[in-house]
Amino acid sequence: MIKQILNKLPRKPSSKSSAADPSLTSSSARASSNTVKKFPGSQPADAVGNGPADAVGNGHAADADSFALSLLAYEPLPSFRDVPSSEKPGLFLKKLAMCCVVLDFGDPGRNLREKEVKRQTLLELVDYVVSGGAKFSEAAMQEATRMLAANLFRVLPSSNVERHRSPDGFDGEEEEPAMEPAWPHLQVVYEFLLRFLASPDTHAKLAKRYIDHSFVLQLLDLFDSEDQREREYLKTILHRVYGKFMVHRPFIRKAINNIFYRFIFESEKHNGIAELLEILGSVINGFALPLKEEHKLLLVRALIPLHKPKCVALYHQQLSYCITQFVEKDYKLADTVIRGLLKYWPVTNSSKEVMFLGELEEVLELTQVAEFQRCMVPLFRQIGRCLNSSHFQVAERALFLWNNDHIRNLIIQNRKVILPIIFPSLERNNRSHWNQAVQSLTLNVRKLLLDADQELFNGCLLKFEHDGTKEKAAQEKRELTWKRLEEVAASRAISNEAVLVSRFVSSLSIAAPSPLPTAAALSPVTGM
């Protein structure tokens, strides 16, 4: 009797049973997603449980037994082909709610049936979006962004290879980057987002309420994923977002800049710099002329300082493309770019120096005469140092600049300024560089400059020889002075102890470039 009375009392539904029930009505989905108006998916499983951690066993609240019980009702829903067109929007919402359940991929053998059910459901959602024909309602967009946030936005695992990286930014032990174990599902979720953005049934005015600044920021955070497959999808998706939502464009550029600033000035650790620069390259290509001040600040404050980190080789190709895009848009920026390169020019990293010389050639190819003349003096002082580099690849790459017709013409037009700067470097290479290929290339450049202006060339040669004679005389005078210092020190010795003057003097001759005493200054000491 008591049992019958208790059975008639209404029971409070448990959160886990509601999480496991995929057959939610469209009204319940809309009601649950009202909590994500501020940011769709920040707590993505209100309608399907107490949160993704509780509902799927991905967190700390549910143990194995309770998680198994919560998935007893996780059954596939009818296919879109098996229901009339009038019921498809409701079924679409139910399938989205069902896919908000995030399964645990840490154990490959766990929940295999549920994983397959969810994967098939995600594939059906992709097919439904691709097939088109039905405009997405606000409820559908709300539920779609909630499902995307529940599956995509997560805390990325810390990098396992950071501590093994060499100073140049490369992995010293050649460890493979970590692959995302949930990729079989994540790939379909990314495909759904890509198709959803590209669909003509997705109205930008309505969708921008849910694909908002918070959504974009969390999407950008995922670029730090170690899985390159994920970064490739993110690159395509962010490009779609930038193209579809014009209202978000300034915010996206600013957010990418902030990632660059943190990378340059704080951490120097980020996995997605190359992909972000690739997106930025297409964005810069679409800038209207004349360039806005904001766009020029992007070049000066973010792109040029990106040459500073040691791991620049990982993204230099994309960075160089962005830089040259700016110079193509506005040739007057060439002077700014060249001076920026000189500011961050490497001192001891030869491979980085070769990359800089390659980028410099691309910029100089787009440089006009007026901009070239503004920066040619500091530029060719640096090129002269590269010509005398003991690393043959650096010297060789610097000499290859004369193979470019445009650069060669700029040099010949301004030879009266440039030749006196680089002639000593060329002559020292010709006389004493250890590498035969560098000597051969130097002879070719010398012949080219000789043919361009023989009188100037001969004048530079005479000056070089005169400076060499002066330097040799100064060296002889310096050695003579030290020798007299030795004699003075020896004459001042009072005791019979040995005076190790020669070793002391030799160390001074290397370390002390201070003014040397003259013979007149020494004579009173000798007379004492």
Coordinates of C-alpha atoms in Angstrom, one line a residue:
M1 CA 0.0 0.0 0.0
I2 CA 2.8 2.4 1.0
K3 CA 4.7 1.5 -2.1
Q4 CA 1.7 2.3 -4.3
I5 CA 1.3 5.7 -2.7
L6 CA 5.1 6.5 -3.2
N7 CA 4.9 5.4 -6.8
K8 CA 2.2 8.0 -7.5
L9 CA 4.3 10.9 -6.1
P10 CA 6.1 12.9 -8.8
R11 CA 9.8 12.3 -9.1
K12 CA 12.5 14.9 -9.6
P13 CA 14.5 14.0 -12.8
S14 CA 18.2 13.5 -12.2
S15 CA 20.7 15.6 -14.1
K16 CA 22.6 12.5 -15.4
S17 CA 19.4 11.0 -16.9
S18 CA 18.7 14.2 -18.7
A19 CA 22.2 14.3 -19.9
A20 CA 21.9 10.9 -21.3
D21 CA 18.6 11.5 -23.0
P22 CA 19.3 12.6 -26.5
S23 CA 15.6 13.1 -27.5
L24 CA 15.3 16.6 -26.3
T25 CA 12.5 18.7 -27.8
S26 CA 13.3 21.9 -29.6
S27 CA 11.6 24.0 -26.8
S28 CA 13.8 22.4 -24.1
A29 CA 16.9 23.1 -26.2
R30 CA 15.9 26.7 -26.7
A31 CA 15.2 27.1 -23.0
S32 CA 18.5 25.6 -22.0
S33 CA 20.5 27.7 -24.4
N34 CA 19.2 31.0 -23.0
T35 CA 22.0 30.7 -20.5
V36 CA 24.6 31.1 -23.2
K37 CA 23.4 34.4 -24.7
K38 CA 26.4 36.1 -23.2
F39 CA 28.8 33.5 -24.7
P40 CA 27.4 30.4 -26.5
G41 CA 29.0 27.4 -25.0
S42 CA 30.9 28.9 -22.0
Q43 CA 29.0 26.3 -20.0
P44 CA 27.9 24.2 -22.9
A45 CA 25.9 21.4 -21.4
D46 CA 23.2 23.1 -19.4
A47 CA 20.5 21.2 -21.3
V48 CA 22.4 18.0 -21.3
G49 CA 23.7 17.8 -17.8
N50 CA 25.6 19.8 -15.2
G51 CA 28.4 20.5 -17.7
P52 CA 30.6 18.6 -20.0
A53 CA 32.8 17.2 -17.2
D54 CA 29.8 15.7 -15.2
A55 CA 28.0 14.4 -18.3
V56 CA 30.7 12.6 -20.0
G57 CA 33.2 11.4 -17.5
N58 CA 35.8 13.8 -18.7
G59 CA 36.1 15.6 -15.4
H60 CA 36.3 14.6 -11.8
A61 CA 32.6 14.3 -10.8
A62 CA 31.5 11.0 -12.3
D63 CA 33.2 7.6 -11.8
A64 CA 33.1 4.8 -14.3
D65 CA 29.9 3.2 -13.0
S66 CA 27.8 6.3 -13.0
F67 CA 29.1 7.3 -16.4
A68 CA 28.1 4.0 -17.8
L69 CA 24.6 4.4 -16.4
S70 CA 24.3 7.9 -17.8
L71 CA 24.9 6.6 -21.4
L72 CA 22.4 3.9 -21.3
A73 CA 19.9 6.1 -23.2
Y74 CA 22.5 7.4 -25.6
E75 CA 20.9 5.9 -28.7
P76 CA 21.0 7.2 -32.3
L77 CA 18.1 9.4 -33.5
P78 CA 16.2 8.9 -36.7
S79 CA 18.0 9.9 -39.9
F80 CA 17.0 13.1 -41.7
R81 CA 15.9 11.0 -44.7
D82 CA 13.4 9.1 -42.5
V83 CA 11.4 12.1 -41.3
P84 CA 9.2 14.6 -43.2
S85 CA 10.6 18.0 -44.1
S86 CA 8.5 19.7 -41.4
E87 CA 10.2 17.7 -38.7
K88 CA 13.8 18.2 -39.8
P89 CA 14.4 21.5 -38.0
G90 CA 13.3 19.9 -34.7
L91 CA 15.4 16.8 -35.4
F92 CA 18.3 19.1 -36.2
L93 CA 18.1 20.7 -32.7
K94 CA 17.8 17.3 -31.0
K95 CA 20.9 16.0 -32.8
L96 CA 22.8 19.1 -31.9
A97 CA 21.8 18.7 -28.2
M98 CA 22.9 15.0 -28.4
C99 CA 26.4 16.0 -29.7
C100 CA 26.9 18.3 -26.8
V101 CA 28.0 15.3 -24.8
V102 CA 31.8 15.2 -24.9
L103 CA 33.2 11.7 -24.7
D104 CA 36.4 10.6 -23.0
F105 CA 39.1 9.8 -25.6
G106 CA 41.8 9.3 -23.0
D107 CA 41.0 5.6 -23.0
P108 CA 40.7 4.3 -26.6
G109 CA 38.7 1.3 -25.5
R110 CA 36.0 3.2 -23.5
N111 CA 32.5 3.9 -24.7
L112 CA 33.1 2.7 -28.2
R113 CA 29.4 2.4 -29.0
E114 CA 28.6 5.9 -27.9
K115 CA 31.6 7.3 -29.8
E116 CA 30.4 5.7 -33.0
V117 CA 26.8 6.9 -32.4
K118 CA 28.1 10.5 -31.9
R119 CA 30.4 10.4 -34.9
Q120 CA 27.6 9.2 -37.2
T121 CA 25.3 11.9 -35.7
L122 CA 27.9 14.6 -36.4
L123 CA 28.3 13.3 -40.0
E124 CA 24.5 13.6 -40.5
L125 CA 24.6 17.2 -39.2
V126 CA 27.3 18.0 -41.7
D127 CA 25.3 16.5 -44.5
Y128 CA 22.2 18.4 -43.4
V129 CA 24.1 21.7 -43.5
V130 CA 25.6 20.9 -46.9
S131 CA 22.3 19.9 -48.4
G132 CA 20.8 23.3 -47.6
G133 CA 17.3 24.3 -48.4
A134 CA 16.2 25.3 -44.9
K135 CA 17.1 28.7 -43.4
F136 CA 18.7 28.3 -39.9
S137 CA 16.5 29.8 -37.2
E138 CA 17.9 31.7 -34.2
A139 CA 17.3 28.6 -32.0
A140 CA 19.3 26.5 -34.5
M141 CA 22.2 28.9 -34.5
Q142 CA 22.2 29.2 -30.7
E143 CA 22.2 25.4 -30.3
A144 CA 24.9 25.0 -33.0
T145 CA 27.3 27.4 -31.3
R146 CA 26.6 25.7 -28.0
M147 CA 27.5 22.3 -29.5
L148 CA 30.6 23.8 -31.1
A149 CA 31.8 25.4 -27.8
A150 CA 31.2 22.2 -25.9
N151 CA 33.3 20.1 -28.2
L152 CA 36.0 22.6 -29.4
F153 CA 36.8 25.0 -26.5
R154 CA 39.0 23.2 -24.1
V155 CA 42.2 23.6 -22.1
L156 CA 45.0 22.5 -24.4
P157 CA 47.6 20.2 -22.9
S158 CA 50.9 21.7 -22.0
S159 CA 53.6 21.1 -24.6
N160 CA 55.8 18.0 -23.9
V161 CA 58.6 19.3 -26.1
E162 CA 59.2 22.8 -24.8
R163 CA 61.8 21.7 -22.3
H164 CA 63.7 19.9 -25.1
R165 CA 63.9 22.8 -27.5
S166 CA 67.2 24.2 -28.4
P167 CA 67.9 28.0 -28.3
D168 CA 67.1 28.2 -32.0
G169 CA 63.5 27.0 -31.2
F170 CA 63.9 23.6 -32.7
D171 CA 63.3 20.4 -30.9
G172 CA 66.7 19.0 -30.0
E173 CA 65.4 15.4 -29.5
E174 CA 63.2 15.4 -32.6
E175 CA 60.1 14.4 -30.6
E176 CA 56.8 14.3 -32.6
P177 CA 54.2 16.9 -31.6
A178 CA 51.3 15.5 -29.6
M179 CA 48.4 14.4 -31.7
E180 CA 44.8 15.1 -30.4
P181 CA 43.3 11.8 -29.4
A182 CA 39.7 13.1 -30.0
W183 CA 40.6 14.1 -33.6
P184 CA 38.1 11.6 -35.2
H185 CA 35.3 13.6 -33.6
L186 CA 37.0 17.0 -33.6
Q187 CA 37.6 16.8 -37.4
V188 CA 33.8 16.4 -38.0
V189 CA 33.0 19.2 -35.6
Y190 CA 35.4 21.5 -37.4
E191 CA 33.9 20.4 -40.7
F192 CA 30.4 21.2 -39.4
L193 CA 31.6 24.7 -38.4
L194 CA 33.3 25.3 -41.8
R195 CA 30.2 24.2 -43.7
F196 CA 27.9 26.2 -41.3
L197 CA 29.9 29.4 -42.0
A198 CA 30.0 28.8 -45.7
S199 CA 26.3 27.9 -46.0
P200 CA 24.1 30.6 -47.7
D201 CA 21.4 29.6 -45.2
T202 CA 23.5 31.2 -42.4
H203 CA 22.7 34.9 -42.2
A204 CA 25.6 36.9 -40.9
K205 CA 23.3 39.5 -39.2
L206 CA 21.7 36.8 -37.1
A207 CA 24.8 34.6 -36.6
K208 CA 27.0 37.4 -35.4
R209 CA 25.0 37.4 -32.1
Y210 CA 26.4 33.9 -31.3
I211 CA 29.7 33.9 -33.2
D212 CA 30.7 36.9 -31.2
H213 CA 34.0 38.3 -29.8
S214 CA 34.1 35.7 -27.0
F215 CA 33.7 32.9 -29.6
V216 CA 36.4 34.4 -31.8
L217 CA 38.8 34.7 -28.9
Q218 CA 38.4 31.1 -27.8
L219 CA 38.8 30.1 -31.4
L220 CA 42.1 32.0 -31.6
D221 CA 43.3 30.3 -28.3
L222 CA 43.1 26.9 -30.1
F223 CA 45.8 28.0 -32.6
D224 CA 48.3 27.0 -29.9
S225 CA 47.4 23.3 -30.4
E226 CA 50.3 21.0 -31.2
D227 CA 48.2 19.1 -33.7
Q228 CA 48.9 20.6 -37.1
R229 CA 45.7 19.1 -38.5
E230 CA 43.7 21.2 -36.1
R231 CA 45.6 24.4 -36.9
E232 CA 45.0 23.9 -40.6
Y233 CA 41.2 23.7 -40.0
L234 CA 41.3 26.7 -37.7
K235 CA 43.2 28.7 -40.3
T236 CA 40.5 28.1 -42.9
I237 CA 37.7 28.7 -40.4
L238 CA 39.1 32.0 -39.1
H239 CA 39.5 33.2 -42.7
R240 CA 35.8 32.4 -43.3
V241 CA 34.8 34.2 -40.1
Y242 CA 36.9 37.2 -41.2
G243 CA 35.2 37.2 -44.6
K244 CA 31.6 36.7 -43.5
F245 CA 31.5 39.0 -40.4
M246 CA 32.8 42.4 -41.4
V247 CA 31.9 43.8 -38.0
H248 CA 34.4 41.5 -36.4
R249 CA 37.4 42.4 -38.7
P250 CA 39.0 45.1 -36.5
F251 CA 38.6 42.9 -33.4
I252 CA 40.2 39.9 -35.1
R253 CA 43.2 41.9 -36.3
K254 CA 43.6 43.4 -32.8
A255 CA 43.3 39.9 -31.2
I256 CA 46.0 38.5 -33.5
N257 CA 48.2 41.4 -32.7
N258 CA 47.9 40.6 -29.0
I259 CA 48.9 37.0 -29.6
F260 CA 52.0 38.3 -31.5
Y261 CA 52.8 40.8 -28.6
R262 CA 52.7 38.0 -26.0
F263 CA 54.8 35.8 -28.2
I264 CA 57.5 38.4 -29.0
F265 CA 57.8 40.2 -25.6
E266 CA 56.8 37.4 -23.1
S267 CA 56.8 33.8 -23.9
E268 CA 58.4 33.2 -27.4
K269 CA 56.3 30.0 -27.3
H270 CA 53.3 29.5 -29.6
N271 CA 52.5 26.7 -32.1
G272 CA 50.3 28.7 -34.5
I273 CA 52.3 31.8 -35.4
A274 CA 52.8 30.6 -39.0
E275 CA 49.1 29.9 -39.5
L276 CA 48.1 33.3 -38.1
L277 CA 50.6 35.0 -40.4
E278 CA 49.2 33.1 -43.3
I279 CA 45.8 34.5 -42.5
L280 CA 47.2 37.9 -42.1
G281 CA 48.9 37.7 -45.5
S282 CA 45.6 37.4 -47.2
V283 CA 44.1 40.1 -45.0
I284 CA 46.9 42.5 -45.9
N285 CA 46.5 41.7 -49.6
G286 CA 42.9 43.0 -49.3
F287 CA 43.8 46.3 -47.6
A288 CA 42.5 49.3 -49.5
L289 CA 44.8 52.2 -50.5
P290 CA 45.9 54.5 -49.1
L291 CA 46.8 52.4 -46.1
K292 CA 45.2 53.4 -42.8
E293 CA 47.4 54.3 -39.8
E294 CA 46.2 51.2 -38.0
H295 CA 47.6 49.0 -40.7
K296 CA 51.0 50.7 -40.7
L297 CA 51.1 50.2 -36.9
L298 CA 50.5 46.5 -37.5
L299 CA 53.7 46.5 -39.6
V300 CA 55.8 48.5 -37.2
R301 CA 54.7 47.1 -33.9
A302 CA 54.0 43.4 -34.7
L303 CA 55.4 42.2 -38.0
I304 CA 58.9 43.8 -37.9
P305 CA 59.5 42.8 -34.2
L306 CA 58.5 39.2 -35.1
H307 CA 62.1 39.0 -36.6
K308 CA 63.4 39.1 -33.0
P309 CA 62.5 35.6 -31.6
K310 CA 65.1 32.9 -32.0
C311 CA 62.6 30.5 -33.5
V312 CA 61.9 32.9 -36.4
A313 CA 62.8 30.1 -38.9
L314 CA 59.5 28.3 -38.0
Y315 CA 57.4 31.1 -39.6
H316 CA 59.8 33.2 -41.6
Q317 CA 58.3 32.3 -45.0
Q318 CA 54.9 33.6 -44.0
L319 CA 56.3 36.6 -42.2
S320 CA 58.4 37.6 -45.3
Y321 CA 55.3 37.3 -47.4
C322 CA 53.4 39.7 -45.1
I323 CA 56.3 42.2 -45.1
T324 CA 56.5 42.2 -48.9
Q325 CA 52.8 42.6 -49.2
F326 CA 53.0 45.9 -47.3
V327 CA 55.9 47.2 -49.5
E328 CA 53.9 46.2 -52.6
K329 CA 50.9 48.2 -51.3
D330 CA 53.0 51.2 -50.3
Y331 CA 56.6 51.5 -51.7
K332 CA 57.3 54.3 -49.2
L333 CA 57.3 51.7 -46.4
A334 CA 60.5 50.1 -47.8
D335 CA 62.7 52.4 -45.8
T336 CA 60.8 51.5 -42.6
V337 CA 61.1 47.8 -43.3
I338 CA 64.8 47.8 -44.2
R339 CA 65.7 49.8 -41.0
G340 CA 63.6 47.4 -39.0
L341 CA 65.5 44.5 -40.4
L342 CA 68.8 46.2 -39.6
K343 CA 67.5 46.8 -36.0
Y344 CA 66.9 43.1 -35.4
W345 CA 69.8 41.8 -37.6
P346 CA 71.4 38.7 -36.0
V347 CA 74.9 38.9 -34.6
T348 CA 75.9 35.3 -34.0
N349 CA 73.2 33.2 -35.7
S350 CA 74.4 32.5 -39.3
S351 CA 71.4 30.6 -40.5
K352 CA 69.1 33.4 -39.4
E353 CA 71.4 35.9 -41.1
V354 CA 71.0 34.0 -44.4
M355 CA 67.2 34.2 -44.0
F356 CA 67.4 38.0 -43.4
L357 CA 69.5 38.4 -46.6
G358 CA 66.9 36.5 -48.6
E359 CA 64.1 38.7 -47.2
L360 CA 66.2 41.8 -47.8
E361 CA 66.5 40.9 -51.5
E362 CA 62.7 40.6 -51.8
V363 CA 62.2 44.0 -50.2
L364 CA 64.9 45.7 -52.2
E365 CA 63.4 44.4 -55.4
L366 CA 60.3 46.5 -54.6
T367 CA 62.2 49.5 -53.4
Q368 CA 62.3 52.7 -55.4
V369 CA 65.4 55.0 -55.8
A370 CA 64.2 57.7 -53.3
E371 CA 63.5 55.1 -50.5
F372 CA 66.8 53.3 -51.3
Q373 CA 68.8 56.4 -50.9
R374 CA 67.4 57.1 -47.4
C375 CA 68.7 53.8 -46.0
M376 CA 71.6 52.8 -48.3
V377 CA 74.5 53.9 -45.9
P378 CA 73.5 51.8 -42.9
L379 CA 72.3 49.0 -45.2
F380 CA 75.6 48.6 -47.0
R381 CA 77.6 48.9 -43.8
Q382 CA 75.7 45.7 -42.7
I383 CA 76.1 44.1 -46.1
G384 CA 79.8 44.8 -45.9
R385 CA 80.0 43.0 -42.6
C386 CA 78.1 40.1 -44.2
L387 CA 80.6 40.0 -47.1
N388 CA 83.5 39.5 -44.6
S389 CA 81.6 36.8 -42.6
S390 CA 83.7 33.7 -41.9
H391 CA 80.5 31.6 -42.5
F392 CA 80.7 31.1 -46.3
Q393 CA 76.9 30.8 -46.7
V394 CA 76.4 34.3 -45.3
A395 CA 79.1 35.8 -47.5
E396 CA 77.8 33.9 -50.5
R397 CA 74.2 35.0 -50.0
A398 CA 75.3 38.7 -49.6
L399 CA 77.3 38.5 -52.9
F400 CA 74.2 37.0 -54.6
L401 CA 72.5 40.4 -54.2
W402 CA 74.4 41.5 -57.3
N403 CA 72.7 38.8 -59.4
N404 CA 69.4 40.8 -59.1
D405 CA 69.1 43.2 -61.9
H406 CA 67.0 45.8 -60.0
I407 CA 69.4 45.8 -57.0
R408 CA 72.4 45.9 -59.2
N409 CA 71.0 49.0 -61.0
L410 CA 70.3 50.7 -57.7
I411 CA 73.9 50.0 -56.6
I412 CA 75.4 51.3 -59.8
Q413 CA 73.2 54.5 -59.7
N414 CA 74.5 55.2 -56.2
R415 CA 78.0 53.8 -56.6
K416 CA 79.8 57.0 -55.4
V417 CA 78.3 56.4 -51.9
I418 CA 78.1 52.6 -51.9
L419 CA 81.5 51.6 -53.4
P420 CA 83.6 53.3 -50.7
I421 CA 81.6 51.5 -48.0
I422 CA 81.9 48.0 -49.4
F423 CA 85.2 48.1 -51.2
P424 CA 87.4 47.2 -48.2
S425 CA 85.2 44.1 -47.6
L426 CA 85.5 43.0 -51.2
E427 CA 89.2 43.5 -51.2
R428 CA 89.7 41.6 -48.0
N429 CA 87.6 38.7 -49.4
N430 CA 89.7 38.7 -52.6
R431 CA 92.9 38.6 -50.7
S432 CA 92.3 36.4 -47.7
H433 CA 88.9 34.7 -47.6
W434 CA 89.2 30.9 -46.9
N435 CA 86.4 29.8 -49.2
Q436 CA 87.1 29.5 -52.9
A437 CA 83.5 30.0 -54.0
V438 CA 83.3 33.3 -52.1
Q439 CA 86.6 34.5 -53.6
S440 CA 85.3 33.7 -57.1
L441 CA 82.0 35.5 -56.5
T442 CA 83.9 38.5 -55.1
L443 CA 86.0 38.7 -58.3
N444 CA 82.8 38.8 -60.3
V445 CA 81.4 41.7 -58.2
R446 CA 84.8 43.6 -58.3
K447 CA 84.8 43.3 -62.1
L448 CA 81.2 44.5 -62.3
L449 CA 82.0 47.6 -60.2
L450 CA 85.3 48.2 -62.1
D451 CA 83.4 48.2 -65.4
A452 CA 80.8 50.6 -64.0
D453 CA 83.3 53.3 -62.9
Q454 CA 87.0 52.6 -63.3
E455 CA 88.1 55.9 -62.0
L456 CA 86.1 55.5 -58.7
F457 CA 87.2 51.9 -58.4
N458 CA 90.9 52.9 -58.7
G459 CA 90.4 55.7 -56.2
C460 CA 88.9 53.3 -53.7
L461 CA 91.8 50.9 -54.3
L462 CA 94.4 53.6 -53.7
K463 CA 92.6 54.6 -50.5
F464 CA 92.4 51.0 -49.3
E465 CA 96.1 50.5 -49.9
H466 CA 96.9 53.9 -48.2
D467 CA 94.7 52.9 -45.2
G468 CA 96.5 49.6 -45.1
T469 CA 99.9 51.2 -45.0
K470 CA 98.7 53.6 -42.3
E471 CA 97.3 50.7 -40.3
K472 CA 100.6 48.8 -40.7
A473 CA 102.6 51.8 -39.5
A474 CA 100.4 52.3 -36.5
Q475 CA 100.8 48.6 -35.6
E476 CA 104.6 48.9 -35.9
K477 CA 104.5 52.0 -33.7
R478 CA 102.4 50.3 -31.2
E479 CA 104.7 47.3 -31.0
L480 CA 107.7 49.6 -30.7
T481 CA 106.1 51.5 -27.8
W482 CA 105.4 48.2 -25.9
K483 CA 108.9 47.1 -26.5
R484 CA 110.2 50.3 -24.9
L485 CA 107.8 49.8 -22.0
E486 CA 109.5 46.4 -21.6
E487 CA 112.9 48.0 -21.5
V488 CA 111.8 50.5 -18.9
A489 CA 110.2 47.8 -16.7
A490 CA 113.4 45.8 -16.9
S491 CA 115.6 48.8 -16.0
R492 CA 113.4 49.5 -13.0
A493 CA 113.8 46.0 -11.6
I494 CA 115.5 46.4 -8.1
S495 CA 115.5 42.9 -6.9
N496 CA 116.8 39.7 -8.5
E497 CA 113.3 38.4 -9.0
A498 CA 112.2 37.7 -12.5
V499 CA 110.0 40.3 -14.1
L500 CA 107.5 38.7 -16.4
V501 CA 107.0 41.8 -18.5
S502 CA 106.4 40.1 -21.9
R503 CA 103.3 38.1 -20.8
F504 CA 101.9 41.2 -19.1
V505 CA 102.5 43.4 -22.1
S506 CA 101.0 41.0 -24.6
S507 CA 97.8 40.8 -22.6
L508 CA 97.7 44.6 -22.4
S509 CA 98.3 45.0 -26.1
I510 CA 95.1 42.9 -26.7
A511 CA 92.8 44.3 -24.1
A512 CA 93.8 47.9 -23.7
P513 CA 93.0 50.2 -26.7
S514 CA 93.7 53.3 -24.5
P515 CA 96.1 56.1 -25.8
L516 CA 99.7 54.9 -25.6
P517 CA 102.6 56.9 -24.0
T518 CA 104.9 58.5 -26.4
A519 CA 108.7 58.3 -26.4
A520 CA 108.9 61.9 -25.1
A521 CA 106.8 60.9 -22.1
L522 CA 109.1 57.9 -21.4
S523 CA 112.4 59.8 -21.5
P524 CA 112.2 61.4 -18.0
V525 CA 111.6 58.0 -16.6
T526 CA 114.6 56.5 -18.3
G527 CA 116.8 59.3 -17.1
M528 CA 116.0 58.7 -13.4

